[in-house]
Amino acid sequence: MSATYDFNAIEPKWQRYWEEHGCFRAANPGQPGSEKPKYYVLDFFPYPSGAGLHVGHPLGYIASDIIARYRRMRGFNVLHPMGWDAFGLPAEQYAVETGVHPAVTTRANIETYKRQLRMIGLGYDWEREIATCDEAYYRWTQWIFLKIYNSWYDPVQRWTDRAGRLVVGAARPIETLPIPDEVRAQGETAVEAFRDEHRLAYLAEVPVNWCPALGTVLANEEVTADGRSDRGDHPVYRRPMRQWMLRITEYAERLLRDLDELDWPESIQLMQRNWIGRSEGAYVDFTLDAEDAQQRHIIRVFTTRPDTLFGATYLVLAPEHRLVPIITTPDCRQTVEAYVHEATKKTDLARTAESKVKTGVFTGAYARNPVNRQRIPIWVADYVLATYGTGSIMAVPGSDRRDLEFAQTFGLPVVQVVQPPAGVDWRGFEADGVAVNSPPQRERQDWQCDLNGLPTPEAKKKITRWLEEQGVGEGTVQYRLRDWLFSRQRYWGEPFPILHRDDGRIVAEDEGNLPVRLPEMEDFRPHASDDPYAEPQTPLSRANEWVHVVRDGRRYKREVNTMPQWAGSCWYYLRFLDARNQRALVDPQAERYWMGGRDDGRAQAGGVDLYIGGAEHAVLHLLYARFWHKVLYDLGYVSTPEPFQRLFNQGYILAAAYRDERGVYVEASQVVDEQGTAASEVQDREGPLFCQGRPVTREFGKMGKSLKNVVNPDDVIHTYGADTLRLYEMYMGPLEASKAWNPRDIIGMHRFLQRVWRLVVSDEGSAGVWPAGSEVGDPDPESRVQNPESAFREGGAPAETPGWRINPRIVDGAPVSDCSGDPLERLLHKTIRKVQEDIERFAFHTAIAQMNVWVNEAHAAQRMARDQVERFLRVLAPFAPHICEELWQRLGHERCIQLEPWPAYDEALTRDETVEMAVQVNGRIRGHFTVPADAADEQIVEAAQQVQAVAKALAGKPLKRAIVVKGRLVNLIV
């Protein structure tokens, strides 16, 4: 063993040891260790890209690893697994760009990621590793889809869940769906069609974001505001297509309500609430003004402000609304058709952007306002979406900014119906106020509902009752949430376990035939086209032998779309519980143990105790996973109503990025200053910077390939070691904050670890170091020991080995029983408490700062008890595990430090014996003084008066009163 801190040898040694000895293996029910309380900590599992990890990726992984190691030391059976979100568009596009099959590139990328994660010393239970593209995994993704497909949502079923909560509505097997007599009388085909209309997974023709260049449908979140694909920057068009949909809207209220049961950041909860978008309001029926009674169509609108009905001066229909071609008059038809054609090409984001200039066309038709029977025009405009509400709105420009902008553009009337606070312009005023002109007093008729003078909440209730009484509307609740578009026209995804008959009937594949394997295809590329309206041709449709199957003597065609990338990530946390089970999704006992389901009403709502990942997945992944989990909960396959109890979002690591005169990003590693010094070395200084002789400008942004400012963790680990990287990333600032990477600051953490090393290993009188190339701990490369623990004597004393020795300032044994007078011992108790509290609240940066304080004091002390050093190493071990394992071994221990208990602290020893306080005279600071920490107020005041500057200020003046703030200050009033 060497006396030097050789991290390049130490860290691989302990990484091998942990893996060979299963140090991070979690115990399932019935296995040794399962008697402990469980703790399930999970990272958002990564998509394994071709570029590998950069130093921004492990930020959350290091934090979760610290938590996992700490919890093990606190006596928990910890499950901390890792897997790969390996299906989906990014992996397929990478394969298209490289010309290598996605199965090959994905596996290679996984190996790169896995190697890097091991290098960082992350303590995952690799025996539970999964990848969403493995057949053994996506078999169960398909199984869950079949459960969703073979279920319907019963909205009236009332039941009490295991925690004693009343639940209204639940998924039930499709066989339990009540079939109306008139449907049953039409025969089995009608019955099956009725069931298909109620399934939680169904086929429907819906408007989608179609990218012909990528050959697939994109989610709204994958399309930029200017109507282009987020990946590849290709044009995106709106067009109707027959797609698989999941009926997530049935769960809108439960998804909203159950957020209250979760320990999630308020910002994330707000994003989910806004996405679900619950709105209380009313349906209002406007009648088309037509001479022919048969043409008097009803246009139903939804509004959250029925109290403003008297201010509705026009109606607006979405371009896709079914009545547009019916009500448009002949003289307006050509203009309307042209507008509709252009509008339907645009994405929802482009149509509803706040900055967008409002456009629209008049249909030539009119409707009657039910509250005053006024004749108002009907327009078509693209800022109204067919997918929200009823696809039509009543426009009240006096109380809505968008309606006001539209009215001003086209010269439509604006009527005030809400009185705002004094001094506020009523035009476009959207907040609550007092109803006015509802109706105008001079026009009021007996049959009308009078809202004048009522505050907005009361006016809403009154007009809603009136609408219901008159049969022209009703109170209701709407959600912004839409059903989940669940199919993609790509190759690299889970095949649907669905068969199509020639007569159009859909048949679910038998569970015994799962998995439906993805066929091996040399040509897996999507069919790209310049024509946005060409019929899509999916890659799977070209796999003829795979597409055509025979079941029970009948010919079928397989579904040729694939599931979206979200599918595999909706349930992966469950597979980790029982990753090698070939008979079931998860063993019920394992699910109940790890997810924490109980029958006594005291269970937490979510099963995963801690879920760590970036806020960029705040809406879709979390919402979709919650939806799938609730379906499985209703059907009895999981024991908790929510998947993730506590959520923590780490911030981003920012890095300097550089643009040339054209505004193009250049490689950050090639930028230098005028002296040729790398820009990373002068990051804190101003001055000209150059890339290959051309001037560049510096900015800071999220580390990533697009900004060309990636820092590879391999390089940092090679130079400073994994423990230094771990500590630096945690020390940069609050975990939830974004912070800038600065290579110069890493050195400070490396020096800290060197000082920790010298606490144990003496750098004086060393007899030499081991020959190059020998194993760490091997006295001779020719006679290596097989067990790293065998280099220690019995009784815990280190063996005599040449090349290093224990720091002579370390004395055997524990501190004396009365250690209240030992400042190093008192500081150690404070440190243990501080680090423990900081880990619990994710304040890792302040925990490291406190440990640094103790190390400084330990180096200043003439002697240290061995027990003090060992307790400190146990505190540091979750943060810097490699160096702590090595020093623990050198101190003579035969057991891995990860298996040691967390050290206890004495509350009494964490309190200071004395405190320094400030003294003020009439609010002005006059000095500082020290008193016993438990001093009474009288003692504090007396000591304060002894301060020289205070005594001078008080000379000859009577003390009126003294204000004492214990431990901080005393203010003497004269």
GROMACS .gro file of N, CA and C in nm, residues 524-574:
model
  153
  524PHE      N    1  -3.500  -0.013  -4.162
  524PHE     CA    2  -3.590   0.031  -4.054
  524PHE      C    3  -3.623   0.179  -4.066
  525ARG      N    4  -3.576   0.243  -4.171
  525ARG     CA    5  -3.595   0.386  -4.185
  525ARG      C    6  -3.741   0.420  -4.210
  526PRO      N    7  -3.788   0.533  -4.158
  526PRO     CA    8  -3.925   0.574  -4.186
  526PRO      C    9  -3.939   0.620  -4.330
  527HIS      N   10  -4.062   0.620  -4.376
  527HIS     CA   11  -4.087   0.666  -4.513
  527HIS      C   12  -4.104   0.818  -4.509
  528ALA      N   13  -3.999   0.889  -4.545
  528ALA     CA   14  -4.004   1.036  -4.546
  528ALA      C   15  -4.071   1.083  -4.675
  529SER      N   16  -4.141   1.196  -4.665
  529SER     CA   17  -4.213   1.247  -4.781
  529SER      C   18  -4.217   1.398  -4.775
  530ASP      N   19  -4.224   1.460  -4.892
  530ASP     CA   20  -4.243   1.604  -4.899
  530ASP      C   21  -4.390   1.642  -4.897
  531ASP      N   22  -4.475   1.543  -4.917
  531ASP     CA   23  -4.620   1.567  -4.922
  531ASP      C   24  -4.679   1.544  -4.783
  532PRO      N   25  -4.724   1.650  -4.717
  532PRO     CA   26  -4.777   1.631  -4.580
  532PRO      C   27  -4.907   1.553  -4.576
  533TYR      N   28  -4.972   1.533  -4.690
  533TYR     CA   29  -5.100   1.464  -4.690
  533TYR      C   30  -5.094   1.327  -4.757
  534ALA      N   31  -4.971   1.281  -4.786
  534ALA     CA   32  -4.956   1.146  -4.841
  534ALA      C   33  -4.991   1.043  -4.733
  535GLU      N   34  -5.039   0.929  -4.775
  535GLU     CA   35  -5.076   0.824  -4.680
  535GLU      C   36  -4.950   0.773  -4.609
  536PRO      N   37  -4.948   0.773  -4.475
  536PRO     CA   38  -4.828   0.727  -4.403
  536PRO      C   39  -4.796   0.581  -4.431
  537GLN      N   40  -4.668   0.553  -4.445
  537GLN     CA   41  -4.622   0.416  -4.462
  537GLN      C   42  -4.522   0.386  -4.350
  538THR      N   43  -4.565   0.306  -4.255
  538THR     CA   44  -4.479   0.279  -4.140
  538THR      C   45  -4.375   0.173  -4.174
  539PRO      N   46  -4.261   0.174  -4.108
  539PRO     CA   47  -4.160   0.070  -4.135
  539PRO      C   48  -4.214  -0.071  -4.114
  540LEU      N   49  -4.296  -0.091  -4.011
  540LEU     CA   50  -4.344  -0.227  -3.983
  540LEU      C   51  -4.436  -0.279  -4.092
  541SER      N   52  -4.500  -0.188  -4.167
  541SER     CA   53  -4.589  -0.234  -4.274
  541SER      C   54  -4.512  -0.305  -4.385
  542ARG      N   55  -4.380  -0.285  -4.388
  542ARG     CA   56  -4.296  -0.349  -4.491
  542ARG      C   57  -4.249  -0.488  -4.448
  543ALA      N   58  -4.273  -0.526  -4.322
  543ALA     CA   59  -4.232  -0.658  -4.274
  543ALA      C   60  -4.345  -0.758  -4.300
  544ASN      N   61  -4.358  -0.800  -4.426
  544ASN     CA   62  -4.475  -0.876  -4.470
  544ASN      C   63  -4.498  -1.004  -4.391
  545GLU      N   64  -4.392  -1.082  -4.369
  545GLU     CA   65  -4.409  -1.208  -4.298
  545GLU      C   66  -4.455  -1.185  -4.154
  546TRP      N   67  -4.411  -1.075  -4.096
  546TRP     CA   68  -4.449  -1.043  -3.959
  546TRP      C   69  -4.592  -0.989  -3.952
  547VAL      N   70  -4.630  -0.907  -4.049
  547VAL     CA   71  -4.761  -0.843  -4.049
  547VAL      C   72  -4.873  -0.945  -4.059
  548HIS      N   73  -4.860  -1.043  -4.147
  548HIS     CA   74  -4.970  -1.137  -4.175
  548HIS      C   75  -4.958  -1.261  -4.085
  549VAL      N   76  -5.063  -1.284  -4.007
  549VAL     CA   77  -5.064  -1.398  -3.916
  549VAL      C   78  -5.196  -1.471  -3.929
  550VAL      N   79  -5.196  -1.595  -3.881
  550VAL     CA   80  -5.317  -1.677  -3.882
  550VAL      C   81  -5.347  -1.719  -3.739
  551ARG      N   82  -5.470  -1.696  -3.696
  551ARG     CA   83  -5.516  -1.737  -3.563
  551ARG      C   84  -5.649  -1.810  -3.579
  552ASP      N   85  -5.657  -1.933  -3.532
  552ASP     CA   86  -5.780  -2.012  -3.536
  552ASP      C   87  -5.835  -2.022  -3.678
  553GLY      N   88  -5.743  -2.038  -3.774
  553GLY     CA   89  -5.785  -2.055  -3.912
  553GLY      C   90  -5.823  -1.927  -3.984
  554ARG      N   91  -5.814  -1.814  -3.916
  554ARG     CA   92  -5.852  -1.685  -3.977
  554ARG      C   93  -5.727  -1.600  -3.996
  555ARG      N   94  -5.724  -1.524  -4.108
  555ARG     CA   95  -5.610  -1.440  -4.137
  555ARG      C   96  -5.627  -1.302  -4.073
  556TYR      N   97  -5.517  -1.253  -4.017
  556TYR     CA   98  -5.517  -1.121  -3.952
  556TYR      C   99  -5.395  -1.042  -4.000
  557LYS      N  100  -5.404  -0.911  -3.981
  557LYS     CA  101  -5.288  -0.823  -3.998
  557LYS      C  102  -5.255  -0.761  -3.863
  558ARG      N  103  -5.126  -0.758  -3.833
  558ARG     CA  104  -5.084  -0.694  -3.709
  558ARG      C  105  -5.097  -0.542  -3.720
  559GLU      N  106  -5.114  -0.478  -3.606
  559GLU     CA  107  -5.105  -0.332  -3.599
  559GLU      C  108  -4.963  -0.292  -3.636
  560VAL      N  109  -4.948  -0.195  -3.728
  560VAL     CA  110  -4.815  -0.161  -3.778
  560VAL      C  111  -4.762  -0.029  -3.719
  561ASN      N  112  -4.837   0.035  -3.631
  561ASN     CA  113  -4.782   0.146  -3.553
  561ASN      C  114  -4.709   0.089  -3.432
  562THR      N  115  -4.628   0.170  -3.367
  562THR     CA  116  -4.562   0.130  -3.243
  562THR      C  117  -4.601   0.227  -3.133
  563MET      N  118  -4.575   0.185  -3.010
  563MET     CA  119  -4.608   0.269  -2.895
  563MET      C  120  -4.505   0.382  -2.883
  564PRO      N  121  -4.543   0.491  -2.817
  564PRO     CA  122  -4.448   0.603  -2.799
  564PRO      C  123  -4.345   0.570  -2.693
  565GLN      N  124  -4.239   0.649  -2.688
  565GLN     CA  125  -4.132   0.627  -2.590
  565GLN      C  126  -4.183   0.629  -2.447
  566TRP      N  127  -4.292   0.703  -2.423
  566TRP     CA  128  -4.346   0.714  -2.287
  566TRP      C  129  -4.391   0.580  -2.232
  567ALA      N  130  -4.427   0.485  -2.320
  567ALA     CA  131  -4.487   0.359  -2.273
  567ALA      C  132  -4.396   0.286  -2.174
  568GLY      N  133  -4.270   0.266  -2.213
  568GLY     CA  134  -4.180   0.190  -2.127
  568GLY      C  135  -4.148   0.259  -1.996
  569SER      N  136  -4.151   0.394  -1.997
  569SER     CA  137  -4.118   0.467  -1.875
  569SER      C  138  -4.237   0.484  -1.783
  570CYS      N  139  -4.356   0.441  -1.826
  570CYS     CA  140  -4.475   0.456  -1.743
  570CYS      C  141  -4.477   0.359  -1.624
  571TRP      N  142  -4.397   0.253  -1.630
  571TRP     CA  143  -4.412   0.152  -1.525
  571TRP      C  144  -4.280   0.090  -1.482
  572TYR      N  145  -4.167   0.142  -1.528
  572TYR     CA  146  -4.038   0.077  -1.503
  572TYR      C  147  -4.006   0.063  -1.355
  573TYR      N  148  -4.057   0.157  -1.274
  573TYR     CA  149  -4.034   0.151  -1.129
  573TYR      C  150  -4.093   0.024  -1.069
  574LEU      N  151  -4.196  -0.033  -1.133
  574LEU     CA  152  -4.255  -0.158  -1.084
  574LEU      C  153  -4.169  -0.278  -1.123
   0.00000   0.00000   0.00000
